[in-house]
Amino acid sequence: ELIARHLGLAAGADETTISYWDRQHDRVVTWGRFPSRTGPDSDPDYQLDDYPLTRRALEEQVTVLLDTASPDADPAETSLLGPAGFTSLVMLPLVEAGRSIGLVEMTGREALHLDPATMDLVRAMGNEAAMMLENARLYEEARKLADRDPLTNFINHRAFYERLREELLRAQRSRQAVALLMIDLDGF
């Protein structure tokens, strides 16, 4: 959300969303939004099938500008922006090592006119964000692989003791009781 905030402020956007491209499931997953939004209209992910303009930004790694008043505006994007009160959209692919990993979507209630210098600044910020976000994602993936048994997906011995230590410290600070149940499953 912090990255979304800085990108949005640099571009003069009313709302900025940073999303990850989940290629395996052909969807875009929201990682952060500024300002934060919760509720039924804040879907954390959406399928790309319904949004060809978004797919184009990701696949072709191009910046897409959309004005909802334009007669040739993408109807899928327009139907999403209009009811929310937005009239313009700038989609900027997040590219890391030559590969699109996600998207920055900046929306405005009035037209977003980004001069070349501002666009260069936003692109540079997006490139740095892409590198940081991909590194964070890879770290989490490696951490999950290190903490979980690949067959059962249960936490392993080391992760169990780390988690137990955390819970014992939490119980000690809050002066709460801790219960631990261990079960041996034969034939598992």
Short mmCIF file of C-alpha atoms in Angstrom, two decimals:
data_model
loop_
_atom_site.label_atom_id
_atom_site.label_comp_id
_atom_site.label_asym_id
_atom_site.label_seq_id
_atom_site.Cartn_x
_atom_site.Cartn_y
_atom_site.Cartn_z
CA GLU A 1 0.00 0.00 0.00
CA LEU A 2 2.93 2.30 0.63
CA ILE A 3 4.23 1.77 -2.90
CA ALA A 4 0.72 2.36 -4.30
CA ARG A 5 0.51 5.57 -2.29
CA HIS A 6 3.80 6.96 -3.63
CA LEU A 7 3.02 6.01 -7.23
CA GLY A 8 -0.45 7.54 -7.00
CA LEU A 9 0.81 10.77 -5.48
CA ALA A 10 3.51 11.08 -8.15
CA ALA A 11 0.92 10.64 -10.90
CA GLY A 12 -1.81 12.74 -9.28
CA ALA A 13 -4.18 9.75 -9.22
CA ASP A 14 -7.20 9.50 -6.93
CA GLU A 15 -6.71 5.76 -6.44
CA THR A 16 -3.82 3.41 -7.18
CA THR A 17 -3.84 -0.38 -7.15
CA ILE A 18 -0.83 -2.68 -7.39
CA SER A 19 -1.58 -6.22 -8.54
CA TYR A 20 0.32 -9.45 -9.16
CA TRP A 21 -0.23 -11.42 -12.37
CA ASP A 22 -1.05 -15.00 -11.39
CA ARG A 23 -0.29 -16.61 -14.75
CA GLN A 24 -1.16 -20.11 -13.59
CA HIS A 25 -4.77 -19.12 -12.86
CA ASP A 26 -4.93 -16.34 -15.50
CA ARG A 27 -5.94 -13.69 -12.99
CA VAL A 28 -4.73 -10.50 -11.40
CA VAL A 29 -4.42 -10.46 -7.59
CA THR A 30 -4.43 -7.18 -5.66
CA TRP A 31 -1.36 -6.71 -3.47
CA GLY A 32 -1.98 -3.16 -2.33
CA ARG A 33 -4.26 -0.20 -2.83
CA PHE A 34 -4.18 3.45 -1.91
CA PRO A 35 -6.30 4.67 -0.39
CA SER A 36 -7.13 1.36 1.28
CA ARG A 37 -10.54 0.01 0.45
CA THR A 38 -12.51 -2.88 1.87
CA GLY A 39 -15.99 -4.19 1.27
CA PRO A 40 -17.90 -5.86 -1.54
CA ASP A 41 -16.54 -3.54 -4.25
CA SER A 42 -12.90 -4.23 -3.41
CA ASP A 43 -12.31 -7.57 -5.12
CA PRO A 44 -8.81 -8.86 -4.28
CA ASP A 45 -8.57 -10.59 -7.65
CA TYR A 46 -10.22 -10.89 -11.05
CA GLN A 47 -9.95 -13.08 -14.11
CA LEU A 48 -8.18 -11.62 -17.13
CA ASP A 49 -10.66 -13.11 -19.62
CA ASP A 50 -13.03 -10.21 -18.99
CA TYR A 51 -10.41 -7.47 -19.41
CA PRO A 52 -8.56 -7.58 -22.76
CA LEU A 53 -6.99 -4.15 -22.24
CA THR A 54 -5.45 -5.28 -18.96
CA ARG A 55 -4.16 -8.44 -20.65
CA ARG A 56 -2.61 -6.30 -23.40
CA ALA A 57 -0.78 -4.13 -20.85
CA LEU A 58 0.62 -7.24 -19.18
CA GLU A 59 1.48 -9.31 -22.26
CA GLU A 60 2.84 -6.52 -24.45
CA GLN A 61 4.35 -4.58 -21.54
CA VAL A 62 2.81 -1.33 -22.70
CA THR A 63 1.42 1.57 -20.73
CA VAL A 64 -2.29 1.90 -21.39
CA LEU A 65 -4.22 5.16 -21.06
CA LEU A 66 -8.01 5.04 -20.98
CA ASP A 67 -10.56 7.84 -21.02
CA THR A 68 -14.08 6.59 -20.27
CA ALA A 69 -15.59 9.39 -22.41
CA SER A 70 -13.77 8.18 -25.51
CA PRO A 71 -16.05 6.31 -27.94
CA ASP A 72 -13.39 3.62 -28.48
CA ALA A 73 -12.78 3.04 -24.74
CA ASP A 74 -12.74 -0.60 -23.63
CA PRO A 75 -16.30 -1.39 -22.47
CA ALA A 76 -15.16 -3.80 -19.76
CA GLU A 77 -12.88 -1.23 -18.15
CA THR A 78 -15.42 1.57 -18.61
CA SER A 79 -18.18 -0.45 -16.92
CA LEU A 80 -15.89 -0.92 -13.94
CA LEU A 81 -14.67 2.67 -13.69
CA GLY A 82 -17.89 4.57 -14.38
CA PRO A 83 -19.97 3.43 -11.40
CA ALA A 84 -17.02 4.13 -9.08
CA GLY A 85 -16.88 7.73 -10.37
CA PHE A 86 -13.60 7.44 -12.27
CA THR A 87 -13.13 8.91 -15.75
CA SER A 88 -9.55 7.92 -16.51
CA LEU A 89 -7.18 5.02 -16.03
CA VAL A 90 -3.45 4.54 -16.53
CA MET A 91 -2.21 0.93 -16.50
CA LEU A 92 1.51 0.45 -16.11
CA PRO A 93 3.00 -3.07 -16.26
CA LEU A 94 5.39 -4.06 -13.50
CA VAL A 95 8.32 -5.60 -15.34
CA GLU A 96 11.11 -7.46 -13.59
CA ALA A 97 13.96 -9.05 -15.53
CA GLY A 98 12.07 -8.59 -18.81
CA ARG A 99 8.94 -10.37 -17.54
CA SER A 100 5.63 -8.80 -16.52
CA ILE A 101 4.90 -9.69 -12.91
CA GLY A 102 2.01 -7.37 -12.27
CA LEU A 103 0.32 -4.08 -12.86
CA VAL A 104 -0.09 -0.60 -11.47
CA GLU A 105 -3.54 0.86 -12.11
CA MET A 106 -3.94 4.57 -11.42
CA THR A 107 -7.44 5.99 -11.69
CA GLY A 108 -8.70 9.56 -11.62
CA ARG A 109 -12.06 11.21 -11.16
CA GLU A 110 -10.82 13.71 -13.73
CA ALA A 111 -8.55 13.05 -16.69
CA LEU A 112 -5.02 12.03 -15.74
CA HIS A 113 -2.66 14.00 -17.94
CA LEU A 114 0.83 12.70 -17.33
CA ASP A 115 3.52 14.74 -19.00
CA PRO A 116 6.61 12.86 -20.26
CA ALA A 117 8.68 13.69 -17.17
CA THR A 118 5.97 12.47 -14.80
CA MET A 119 5.46 9.34 -16.89
CA ASP A 120 9.21 8.64 -16.76
CA LEU A 121 9.17 9.12 -12.98
CA VAL A 122 6.19 6.79 -12.52
CA ARG A 123 7.78 4.16 -14.78
CA ALA A 124 11.06 4.34 -12.86
CA MET A 125 9.18 3.99 -9.56
CA GLY A 126 7.22 1.08 -11.05
CA ASN A 127 10.42 -0.67 -12.15
CA GLU A 128 11.90 -0.35 -8.66
CA ALA A 129 8.62 -1.53 -7.13
CA ALA A 130 8.56 -4.54 -9.47
CA MET A 131 12.02 -5.60 -8.33
CA MET A 132 11.13 -5.21 -4.63
CA LEU A 133 7.77 -6.96 -4.94
CA GLU A 134 9.20 -9.88 -6.90
CA ASN A 135 12.01 -10.29 -4.36
CA ALA A 136 9.47 -10.27 -1.53
CA ARG A 137 7.31 -12.82 -3.35
CA LEU A 138 10.30 -15.09 -3.98
CA TYR A 139 11.38 -14.77 -0.34
CA GLU A 140 7.90 -15.79 0.86
CA GLU A 141 7.88 -18.70 -1.57
CA ALA A 142 11.30 -19.88 -0.37
CA ARG A 143 10.23 -19.45 3.24
CA LYS A 144 7.13 -21.55 2.65
CA LEU A 145 9.23 -24.28 1.02
CA ALA A 146 11.65 -24.20 3.96
CA ASP A 147 8.85 -24.36 6.56
CA ARG A 148 6.56 -26.98 5.04
CA ASP A 149 6.77 -30.66 4.23
CA PRO A 150 6.42 -31.00 0.46
CA LEU A 151 4.20 -34.09 0.70
CA THR A 152 1.73 -33.07 3.42
CA ASN A 153 2.16 -29.28 3.37
CA PHE A 154 2.27 -29.42 7.20
CA ILE A 155 4.89 -27.32 8.93
CA ASN A 156 8.16 -29.15 9.52
CA HIS A 157 10.09 -29.78 12.74
CA ARG A 158 12.03 -26.49 12.67
CA ALA A 159 8.97 -24.38 11.84
CA PHE A 160 6.97 -26.15 14.56
CA TYR A 161 9.50 -25.25 17.25
CA GLU A 162 9.79 -21.69 15.97
CA ARG A 163 6.01 -21.27 16.10
CA LEU A 164 5.84 -22.93 19.55
CA ARG A 165 8.48 -20.51 20.86
CA GLU A 166 6.46 -17.55 19.49
CA GLU A 167 3.29 -18.79 21.18
CA LEU A 168 5.03 -19.42 24.50
CA LEU A 169 6.45 -15.89 24.46
CA ARG A 170 3.03 -14.46 23.58
CA ALA A 171 1.42 -16.42 26.43
CA GLN A 172 4.10 -15.24 28.83
CA ARG A 173 3.58 -11.57 27.86
CA SER A 174 -0.21 -11.78 28.06
CA ARG A 175 -0.17 -14.09 31.09
CA GLN A 176 -2.44 -16.54 29.29
CA ALA A 177 -2.40 -20.31 29.43
CA VAL A 178 -1.05 -22.38 26.55
CA ALA A 179 -2.34 -25.79 25.53
CA LEU A 180 -0.47 -28.19 23.29
CA LEU A 181 -2.01 -31.34 21.89
CA MET A 182 0.14 -33.89 20.08
CA ILE A 183 -1.38 -36.81 18.23
CA ASP A 184 0.43 -39.74 16.68
CA LEU A 185 -1.39 -40.87 13.56
CA ASP A 186 -0.45 -44.46 12.72
CA GLY A 187 -0.26 -45.25 9.05
CA PHE A 188 -0.23 -41.59 8.04
#
